[in-house]
GROMACS .gro file of C-alpha atoms in nm:
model
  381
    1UNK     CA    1   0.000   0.000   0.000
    2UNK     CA    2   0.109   0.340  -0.090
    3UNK     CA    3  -0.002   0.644   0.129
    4UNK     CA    4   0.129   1.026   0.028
    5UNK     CA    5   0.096   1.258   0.385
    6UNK     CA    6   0.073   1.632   0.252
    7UNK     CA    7   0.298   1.829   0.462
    8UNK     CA    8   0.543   1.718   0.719
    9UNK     CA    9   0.464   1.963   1.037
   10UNK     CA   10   0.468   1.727   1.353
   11UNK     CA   11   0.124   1.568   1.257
   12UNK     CA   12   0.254   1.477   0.881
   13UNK     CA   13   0.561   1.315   1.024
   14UNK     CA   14   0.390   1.124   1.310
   15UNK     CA   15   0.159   1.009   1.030
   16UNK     CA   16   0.437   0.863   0.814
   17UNK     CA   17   0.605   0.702   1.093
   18UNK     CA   18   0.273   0.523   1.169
   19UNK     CA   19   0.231   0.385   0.809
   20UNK     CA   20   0.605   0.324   0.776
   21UNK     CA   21   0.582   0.135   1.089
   22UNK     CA   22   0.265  -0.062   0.906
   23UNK     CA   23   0.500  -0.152   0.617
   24UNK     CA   24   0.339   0.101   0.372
   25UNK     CA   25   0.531   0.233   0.093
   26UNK     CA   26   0.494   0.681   0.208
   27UNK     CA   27   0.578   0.965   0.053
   28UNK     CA   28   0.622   1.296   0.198
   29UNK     CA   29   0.542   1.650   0.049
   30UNK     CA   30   0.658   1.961   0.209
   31UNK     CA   31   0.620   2.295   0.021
   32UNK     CA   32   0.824   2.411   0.278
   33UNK     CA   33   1.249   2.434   0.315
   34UNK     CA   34   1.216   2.255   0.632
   35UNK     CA   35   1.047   2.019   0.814
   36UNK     CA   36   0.813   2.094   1.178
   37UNK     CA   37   0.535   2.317   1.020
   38UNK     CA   38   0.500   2.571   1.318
   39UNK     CA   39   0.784   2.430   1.547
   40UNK     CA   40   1.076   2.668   1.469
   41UNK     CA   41   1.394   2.722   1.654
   42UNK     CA   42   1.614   3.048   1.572
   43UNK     CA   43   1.909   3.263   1.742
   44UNK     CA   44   1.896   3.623   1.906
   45UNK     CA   45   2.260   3.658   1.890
   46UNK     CA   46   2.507   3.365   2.036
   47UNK     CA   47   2.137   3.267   2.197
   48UNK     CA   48   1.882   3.001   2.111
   49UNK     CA   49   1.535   3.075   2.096
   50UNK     CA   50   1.207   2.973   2.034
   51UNK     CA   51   1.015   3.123   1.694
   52UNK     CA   52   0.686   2.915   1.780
   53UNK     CA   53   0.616   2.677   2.073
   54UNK     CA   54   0.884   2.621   2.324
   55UNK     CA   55   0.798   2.297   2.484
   56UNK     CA   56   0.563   1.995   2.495
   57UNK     CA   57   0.308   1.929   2.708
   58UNK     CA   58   0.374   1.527   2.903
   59UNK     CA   59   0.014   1.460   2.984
   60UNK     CA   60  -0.036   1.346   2.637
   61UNK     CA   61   0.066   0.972   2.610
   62UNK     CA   62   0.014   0.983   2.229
   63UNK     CA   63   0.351   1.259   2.270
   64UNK     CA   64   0.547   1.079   2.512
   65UNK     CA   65   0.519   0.752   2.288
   66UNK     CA   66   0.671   0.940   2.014
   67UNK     CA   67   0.944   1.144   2.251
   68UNK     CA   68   1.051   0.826   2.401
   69UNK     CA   69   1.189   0.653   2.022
   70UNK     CA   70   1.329   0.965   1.975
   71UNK     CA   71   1.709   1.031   2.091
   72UNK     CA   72   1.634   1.349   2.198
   73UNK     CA   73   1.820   1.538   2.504
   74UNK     CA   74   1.546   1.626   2.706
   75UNK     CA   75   1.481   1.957   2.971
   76UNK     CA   76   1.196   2.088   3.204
   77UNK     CA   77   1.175   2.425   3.265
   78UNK     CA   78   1.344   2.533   3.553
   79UNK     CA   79   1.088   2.839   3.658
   80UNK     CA   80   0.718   2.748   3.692
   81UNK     CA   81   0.578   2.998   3.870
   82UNK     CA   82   0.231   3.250   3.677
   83UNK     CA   83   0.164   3.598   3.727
   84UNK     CA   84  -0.113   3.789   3.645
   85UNK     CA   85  -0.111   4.135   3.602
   86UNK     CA   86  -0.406   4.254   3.691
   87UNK     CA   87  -0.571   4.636   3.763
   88UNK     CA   88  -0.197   4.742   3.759
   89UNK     CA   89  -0.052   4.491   3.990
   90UNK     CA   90   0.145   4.141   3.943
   91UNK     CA   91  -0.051   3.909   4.158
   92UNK     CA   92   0.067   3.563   4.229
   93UNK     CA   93  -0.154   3.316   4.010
   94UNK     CA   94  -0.191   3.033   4.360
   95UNK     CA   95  -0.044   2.643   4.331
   96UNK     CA   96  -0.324   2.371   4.312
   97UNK     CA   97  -0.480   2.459   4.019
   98UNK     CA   98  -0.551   2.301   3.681
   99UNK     CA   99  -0.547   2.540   3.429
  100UNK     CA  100  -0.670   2.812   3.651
  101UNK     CA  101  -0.943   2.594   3.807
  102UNK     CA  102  -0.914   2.519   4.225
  103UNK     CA  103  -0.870   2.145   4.275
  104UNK     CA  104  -0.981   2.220   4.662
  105UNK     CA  105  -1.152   2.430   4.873
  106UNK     CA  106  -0.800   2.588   4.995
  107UNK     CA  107  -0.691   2.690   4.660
  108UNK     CA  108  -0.960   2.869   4.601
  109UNK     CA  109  -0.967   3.080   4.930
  110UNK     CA  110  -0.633   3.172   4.871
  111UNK     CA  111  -0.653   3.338   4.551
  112UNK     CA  112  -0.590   3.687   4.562
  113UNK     CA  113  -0.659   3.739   4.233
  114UNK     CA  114  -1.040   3.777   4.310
  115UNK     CA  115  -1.244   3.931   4.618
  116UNK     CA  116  -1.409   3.712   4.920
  117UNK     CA  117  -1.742   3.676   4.768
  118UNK     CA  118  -1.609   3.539   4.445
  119UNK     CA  119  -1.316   3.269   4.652
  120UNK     CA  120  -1.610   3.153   4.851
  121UNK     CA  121  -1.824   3.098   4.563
  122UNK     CA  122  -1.566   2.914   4.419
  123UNK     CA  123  -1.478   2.674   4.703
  124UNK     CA  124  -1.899   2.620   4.675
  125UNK     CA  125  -1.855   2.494   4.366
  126UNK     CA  126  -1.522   2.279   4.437
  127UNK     CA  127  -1.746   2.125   4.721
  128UNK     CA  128  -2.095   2.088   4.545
  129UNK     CA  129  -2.109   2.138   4.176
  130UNK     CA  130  -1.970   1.908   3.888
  131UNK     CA  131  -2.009   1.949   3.537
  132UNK     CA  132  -2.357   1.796   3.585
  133UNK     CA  133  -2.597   1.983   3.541
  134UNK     CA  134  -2.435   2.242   3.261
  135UNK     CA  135  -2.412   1.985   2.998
  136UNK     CA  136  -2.231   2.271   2.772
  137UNK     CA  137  -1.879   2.211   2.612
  138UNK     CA  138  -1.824   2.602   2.622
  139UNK     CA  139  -1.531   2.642   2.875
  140UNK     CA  140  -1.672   3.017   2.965
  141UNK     CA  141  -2.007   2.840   3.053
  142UNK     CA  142  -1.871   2.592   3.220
  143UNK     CA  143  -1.635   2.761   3.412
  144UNK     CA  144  -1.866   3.039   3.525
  145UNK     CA  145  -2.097   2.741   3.606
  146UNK     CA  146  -1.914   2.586   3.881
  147UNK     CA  147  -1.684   2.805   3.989
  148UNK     CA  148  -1.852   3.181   3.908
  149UNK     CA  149  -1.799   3.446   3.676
  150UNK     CA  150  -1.509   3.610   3.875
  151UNK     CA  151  -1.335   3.319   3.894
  152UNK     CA  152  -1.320   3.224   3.563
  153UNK     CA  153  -1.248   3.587   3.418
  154UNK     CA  154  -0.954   3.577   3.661
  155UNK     CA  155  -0.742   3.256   3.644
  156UNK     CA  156  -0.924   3.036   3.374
  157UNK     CA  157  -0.962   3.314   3.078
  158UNK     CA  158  -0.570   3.468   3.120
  159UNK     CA  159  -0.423   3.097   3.100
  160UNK     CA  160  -0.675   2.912   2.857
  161UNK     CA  161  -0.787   3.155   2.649
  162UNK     CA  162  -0.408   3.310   2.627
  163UNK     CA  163  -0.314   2.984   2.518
  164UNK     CA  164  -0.545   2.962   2.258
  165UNK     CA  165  -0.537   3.312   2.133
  166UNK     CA  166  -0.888   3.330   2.221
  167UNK     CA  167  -1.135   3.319   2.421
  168UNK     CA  168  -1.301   3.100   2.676
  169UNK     CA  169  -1.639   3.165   2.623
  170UNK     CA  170  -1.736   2.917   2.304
  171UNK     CA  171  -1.413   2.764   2.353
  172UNK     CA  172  -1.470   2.350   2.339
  173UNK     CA  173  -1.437   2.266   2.708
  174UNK     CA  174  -1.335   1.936   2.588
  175UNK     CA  175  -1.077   1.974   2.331
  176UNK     CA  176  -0.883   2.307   2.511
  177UNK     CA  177  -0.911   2.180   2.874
  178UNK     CA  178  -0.993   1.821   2.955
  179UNK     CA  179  -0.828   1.782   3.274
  180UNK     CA  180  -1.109   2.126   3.399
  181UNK     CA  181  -1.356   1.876   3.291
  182UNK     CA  182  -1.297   1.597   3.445
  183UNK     CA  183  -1.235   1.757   3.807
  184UNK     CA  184  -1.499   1.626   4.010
  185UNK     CA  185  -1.667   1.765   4.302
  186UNK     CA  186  -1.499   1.728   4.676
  187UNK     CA  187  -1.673   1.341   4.775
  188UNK     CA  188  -1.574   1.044   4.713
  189UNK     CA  189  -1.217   1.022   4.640
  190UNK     CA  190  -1.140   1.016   4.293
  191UNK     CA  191  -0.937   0.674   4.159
  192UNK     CA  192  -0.537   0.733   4.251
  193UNK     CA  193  -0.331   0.835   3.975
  194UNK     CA  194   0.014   0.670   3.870
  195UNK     CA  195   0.299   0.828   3.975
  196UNK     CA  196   0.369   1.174   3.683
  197UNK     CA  197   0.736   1.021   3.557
  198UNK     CA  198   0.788   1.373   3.397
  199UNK     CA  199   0.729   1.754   3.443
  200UNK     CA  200   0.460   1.872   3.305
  201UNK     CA  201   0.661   2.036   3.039
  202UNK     CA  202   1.003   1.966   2.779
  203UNK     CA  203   1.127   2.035   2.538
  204UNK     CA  204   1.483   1.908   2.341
  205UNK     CA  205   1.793   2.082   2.485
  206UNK     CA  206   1.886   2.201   2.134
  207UNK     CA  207   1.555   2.368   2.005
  208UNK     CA  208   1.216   2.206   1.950
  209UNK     CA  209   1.291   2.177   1.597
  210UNK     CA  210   1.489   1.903   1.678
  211UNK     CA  211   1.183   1.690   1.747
  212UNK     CA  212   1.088   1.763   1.381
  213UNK     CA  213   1.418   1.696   1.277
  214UNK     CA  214   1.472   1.328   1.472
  215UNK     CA  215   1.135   1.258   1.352
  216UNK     CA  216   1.255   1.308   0.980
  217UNK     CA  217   1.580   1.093   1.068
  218UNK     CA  218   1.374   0.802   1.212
  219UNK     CA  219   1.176   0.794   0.871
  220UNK     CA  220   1.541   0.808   0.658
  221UNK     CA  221   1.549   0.458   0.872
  222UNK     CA  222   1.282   0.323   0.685
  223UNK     CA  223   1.402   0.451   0.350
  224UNK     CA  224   1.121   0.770   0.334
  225UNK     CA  225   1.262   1.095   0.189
  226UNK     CA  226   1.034   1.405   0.321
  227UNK     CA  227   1.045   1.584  -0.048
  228UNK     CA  228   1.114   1.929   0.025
  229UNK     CA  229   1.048   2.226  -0.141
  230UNK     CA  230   0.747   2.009  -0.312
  231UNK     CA  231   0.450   2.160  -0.278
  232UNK     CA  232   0.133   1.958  -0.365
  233UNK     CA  233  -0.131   2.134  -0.623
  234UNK     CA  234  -0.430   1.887  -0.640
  235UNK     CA  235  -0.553   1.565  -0.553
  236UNK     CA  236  -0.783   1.367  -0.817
  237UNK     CA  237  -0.985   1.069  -0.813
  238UNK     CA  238  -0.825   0.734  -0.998
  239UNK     CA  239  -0.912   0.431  -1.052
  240UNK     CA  240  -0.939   0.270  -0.678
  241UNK     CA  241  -0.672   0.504  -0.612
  242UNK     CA  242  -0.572   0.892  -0.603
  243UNK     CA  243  -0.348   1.084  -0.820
  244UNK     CA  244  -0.135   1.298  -0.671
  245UNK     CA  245  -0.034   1.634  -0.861
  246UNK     CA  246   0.224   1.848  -0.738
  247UNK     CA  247   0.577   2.089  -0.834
  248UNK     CA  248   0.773   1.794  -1.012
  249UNK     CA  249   0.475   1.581  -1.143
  250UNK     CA  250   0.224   1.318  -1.068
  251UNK     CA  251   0.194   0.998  -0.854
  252UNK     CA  252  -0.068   0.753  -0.757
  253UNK     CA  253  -0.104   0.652  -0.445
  254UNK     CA  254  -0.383   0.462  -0.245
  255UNK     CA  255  -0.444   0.641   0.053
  256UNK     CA  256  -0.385   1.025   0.180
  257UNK     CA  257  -0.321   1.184   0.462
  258UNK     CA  258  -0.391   1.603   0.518
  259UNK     CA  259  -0.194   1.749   0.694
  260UNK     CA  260  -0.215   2.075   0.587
  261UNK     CA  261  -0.404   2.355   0.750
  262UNK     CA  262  -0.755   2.382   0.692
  263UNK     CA  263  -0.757   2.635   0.406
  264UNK     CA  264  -0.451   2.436   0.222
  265UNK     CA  265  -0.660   2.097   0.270
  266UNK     CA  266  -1.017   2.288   0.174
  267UNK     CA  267  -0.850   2.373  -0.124
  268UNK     CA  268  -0.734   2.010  -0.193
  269UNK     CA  269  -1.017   1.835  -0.146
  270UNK     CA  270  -1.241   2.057  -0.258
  271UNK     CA  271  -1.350   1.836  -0.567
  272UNK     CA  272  -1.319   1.517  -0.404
  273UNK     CA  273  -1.501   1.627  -0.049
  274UNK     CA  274  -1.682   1.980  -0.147
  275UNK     CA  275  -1.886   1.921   0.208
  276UNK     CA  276  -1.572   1.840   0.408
  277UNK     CA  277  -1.383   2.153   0.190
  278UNK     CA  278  -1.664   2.404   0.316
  279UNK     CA  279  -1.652   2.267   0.681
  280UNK     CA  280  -1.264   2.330   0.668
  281UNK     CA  281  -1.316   2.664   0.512
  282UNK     CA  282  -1.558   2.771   0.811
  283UNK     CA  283  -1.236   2.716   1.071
  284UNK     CA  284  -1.106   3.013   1.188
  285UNK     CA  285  -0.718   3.121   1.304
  286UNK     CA  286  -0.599   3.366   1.543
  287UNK     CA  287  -0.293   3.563   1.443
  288UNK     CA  288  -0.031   3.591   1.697
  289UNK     CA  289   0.267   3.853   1.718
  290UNK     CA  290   0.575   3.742   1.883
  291UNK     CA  291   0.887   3.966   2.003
  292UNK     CA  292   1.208   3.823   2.118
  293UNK     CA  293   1.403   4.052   2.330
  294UNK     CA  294   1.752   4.019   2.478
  295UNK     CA  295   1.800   4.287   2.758
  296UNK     CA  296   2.087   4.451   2.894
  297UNK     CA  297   1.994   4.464   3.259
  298UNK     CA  298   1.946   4.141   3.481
  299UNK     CA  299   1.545   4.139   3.638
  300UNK     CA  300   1.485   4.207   3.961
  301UNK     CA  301   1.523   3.905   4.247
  302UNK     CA  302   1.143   3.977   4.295
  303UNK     CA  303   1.099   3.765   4.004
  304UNK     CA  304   1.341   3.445   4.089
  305UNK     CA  305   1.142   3.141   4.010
  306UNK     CA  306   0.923   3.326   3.771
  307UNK     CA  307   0.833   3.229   3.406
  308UNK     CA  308   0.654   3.472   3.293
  309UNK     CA  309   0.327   3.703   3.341
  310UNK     CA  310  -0.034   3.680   3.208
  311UNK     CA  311  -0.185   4.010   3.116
  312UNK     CA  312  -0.543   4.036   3.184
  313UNK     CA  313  -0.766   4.151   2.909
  314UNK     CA  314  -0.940   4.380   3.070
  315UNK     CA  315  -0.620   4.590   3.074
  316UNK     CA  316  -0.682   4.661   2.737
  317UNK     CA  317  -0.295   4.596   2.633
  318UNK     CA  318  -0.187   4.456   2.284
  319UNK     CA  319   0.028   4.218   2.501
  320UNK     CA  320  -0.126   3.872   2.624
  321UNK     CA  321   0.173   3.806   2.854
  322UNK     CA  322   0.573   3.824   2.956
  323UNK     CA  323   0.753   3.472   2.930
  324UNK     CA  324   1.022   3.514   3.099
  325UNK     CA  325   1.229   3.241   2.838
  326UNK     CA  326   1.541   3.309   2.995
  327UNK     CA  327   1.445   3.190   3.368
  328UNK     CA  328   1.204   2.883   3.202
  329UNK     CA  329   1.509   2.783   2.998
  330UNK     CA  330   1.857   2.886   3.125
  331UNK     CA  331   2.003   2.728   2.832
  332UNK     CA  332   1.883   2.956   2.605
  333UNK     CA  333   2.065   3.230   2.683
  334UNK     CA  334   2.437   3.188   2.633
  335UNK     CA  335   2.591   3.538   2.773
  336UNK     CA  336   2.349   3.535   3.065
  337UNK     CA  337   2.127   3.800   2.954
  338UNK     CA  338   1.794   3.760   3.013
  339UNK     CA  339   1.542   3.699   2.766
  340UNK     CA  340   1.181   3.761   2.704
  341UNK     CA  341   0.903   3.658   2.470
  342UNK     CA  342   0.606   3.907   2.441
  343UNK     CA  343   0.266   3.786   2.295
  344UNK     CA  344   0.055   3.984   2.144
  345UNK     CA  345  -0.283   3.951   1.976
  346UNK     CA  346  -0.550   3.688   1.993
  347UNK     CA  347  -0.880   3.556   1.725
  348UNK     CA  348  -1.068   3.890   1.853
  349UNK     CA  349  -0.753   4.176   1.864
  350UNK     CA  350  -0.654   4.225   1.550
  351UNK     CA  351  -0.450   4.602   1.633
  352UNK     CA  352  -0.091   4.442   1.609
  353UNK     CA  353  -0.169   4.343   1.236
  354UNK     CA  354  -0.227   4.740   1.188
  355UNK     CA  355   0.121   4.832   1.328
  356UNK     CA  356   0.452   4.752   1.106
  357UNK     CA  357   0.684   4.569   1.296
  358UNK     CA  358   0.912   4.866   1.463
  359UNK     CA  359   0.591   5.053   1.581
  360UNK     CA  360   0.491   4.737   1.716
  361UNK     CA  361   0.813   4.628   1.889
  362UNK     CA  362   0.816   4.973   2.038
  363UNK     CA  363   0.436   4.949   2.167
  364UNK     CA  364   0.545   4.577   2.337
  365UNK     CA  365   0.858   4.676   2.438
  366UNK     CA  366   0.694   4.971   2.624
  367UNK     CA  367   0.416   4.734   2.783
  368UNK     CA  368   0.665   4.432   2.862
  369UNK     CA  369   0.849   4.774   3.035
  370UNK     CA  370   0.489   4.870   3.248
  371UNK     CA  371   0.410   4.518   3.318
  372UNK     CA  372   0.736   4.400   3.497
  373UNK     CA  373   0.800   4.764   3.672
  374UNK     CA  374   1.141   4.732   3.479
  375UNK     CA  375   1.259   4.988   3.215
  376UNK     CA  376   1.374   4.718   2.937
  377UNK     CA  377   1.652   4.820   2.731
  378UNK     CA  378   1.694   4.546   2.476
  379UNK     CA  379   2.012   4.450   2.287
  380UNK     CA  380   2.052   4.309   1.958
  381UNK     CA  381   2.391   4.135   2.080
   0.00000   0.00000   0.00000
């Protein structure tokens, strides 16, 4: 059997590998120069940095399969602790939560991220409510649901909905925070969980491209070439089969795998799929600006153990929040300097898309500045 897997991001390669491990015959197409699709390591100077994602998440087993046939050099971030900034203050984001939601009643009195009324109605719902009874997949109904409005404005809209570039409310509960919805209510005593044999986060010592590029090396093992540089321009209907039409020619194949984003694939299967091409055409994607700064001046002890600071919306800032890379990853920076990534933008802020990049490195560079309480002076060394 022959299978073609249109592009080779991490979800193209982990498809190969799965055929190649079921003895198909695979090609790879990649319109791209290099392989990993969004994961993209770079250099601020002599320093390594992050373009896209910086790390893994461990509580996927489908990831940690892959990771462990991979001879990768594996770190956890050193600095774990969240901040929210918040009415003009940096407030300490409290332990014993799961993506912003209290696992007990003491978490949630000890937030001081919201007022008395709000922790107490909180720790009600940590004690009474479950997700019965709000049958809803929205997150922001959820949330609201059992732990109030407050709270979920406060901790669960900053983390989630910063992670997503979105927001919580309409956000699939299910698919952008399982582990909220499977907290149940203080009671019986929920099944014991194995021992966690990782941090919740890693990421390869030498960039997270290098997942990308092992995975590309394990498939040279089975004799698979990811073609490069190859984009793919159509896929047609043969006979029990599907032709294949892209940069250098034609090939038929008996099985395809998309793994393209949703326009790309619309566009591809448009003729074969026109119901599955409009469905992928309805998806939506948030644009994101990153900056990468190097600064000249060490941060403040006040912020040993930190990685990084949430911005809450209702500031009204282009930025959605500080990482402090530097302190997450002291690998990364080579001189010592520290340095930060600034996010900016989300599915409903479109303003950094109106500001070429200087104006808009200025703007962050001036909020980063406001947010930490420290006049950045960044370096291009």
């Amino acid at each position: 059997m022959t299978t073609a897997v249109i592009g080779a991001g991490v979800s193209g390669l982990a498809a190969a590998l799965e055929a190649a491990q079921r003895n198909d015959h695979v090609i790879v197409f990649e319109a791209d120069t290099v392989v990993g699709g969004k994961l993209r390591s770079g250099s601020l100077g002599s320093s390594l940095v992050e373009l896209g994602p910086d790390s893994f998440l461990t509580r996927t087993a489908s990831a940690m399969e892959l990771i462990e046939h991979l001879p990768l050099d594996l770190v956890a971030p050193v600095a774990s602790q969240a901040l929210l900034w918040r009415r003009g203050q940096r407030l300490t984001i409290p332990s014993g939560l799961v993506l912003g939601a209290p696992t007990n009643v003491a978490s949630a009195l000890r937030s001081p991220l919201v007022g008395p009324l709000s922790r107490l109605r909180a720790a009600w719902g940590v004690l009474v409510r479950s997700r019965r009874g709000s049958d809803t997949d929205d997150l922001g109904a959820l949330a609201s649901w059992r732990w109030g409005r407050s709270w979920a404005a406060a901790h669960i809209e900053p983390l989630v909905g910063g992670i997503n570039a979105n927001t919580i409310v309409g956000l699939s509960a299910r698919t952008s925070a399982p582990g909220i919805v499977t907290l149940p209510p203080s009671g019986p005593v929920p099944p014991r969980q194995p021992p966690v044999r990782h941090a919740p986060f890693l990421a390869p010592s030498t960039g997270v491209q290098a997942l990308a590029e092992a995975m590309r090396e394990q498939l040279a093992q089975y004799g698979i070439e990811v073609m490069l540089r190859c984009a793919v321009q159509a896929i047609e209907r043969s006979t029990g089969a599907f032709r294949i039409v892209h940069d250098t020619g034609t090939v038929t194949v008996d099985a395809v795998v998309c793994a393209t984003p949703a326009g790309v694939t619309a566009g591809l299967v448009s003729q074969l799929a026109p119901e599955a091409a409009l469905l992928l055409r309805a998806i939506r994607y948030a644009s994101v600006s990153l900056a990468l700064l190097k600064v000249e001046d060490p941060l403040p002890q006040s912020f040993a153990g930190v990685a990084g600071v949430l911005v809450d919306r209702a500031a009204g800032l282009l930025t959605t929040a500080v990482s402090l890379a530097s302190q997450k990853w002291p690998h990364w920076s080579a001189d010592g300097r520290p340095i930060l990534r600034v996010s900016a933008g989300n599915l409903y802020d479109l303003r950094p898309l109106d500001r070429d990049d200087p104006t808009l490195l200025e703007d962050l560079v001036a909020e980063a500045s406001a947010v930490l309480g420290v006049p950045l002076r960044p370096t291009a060394g």
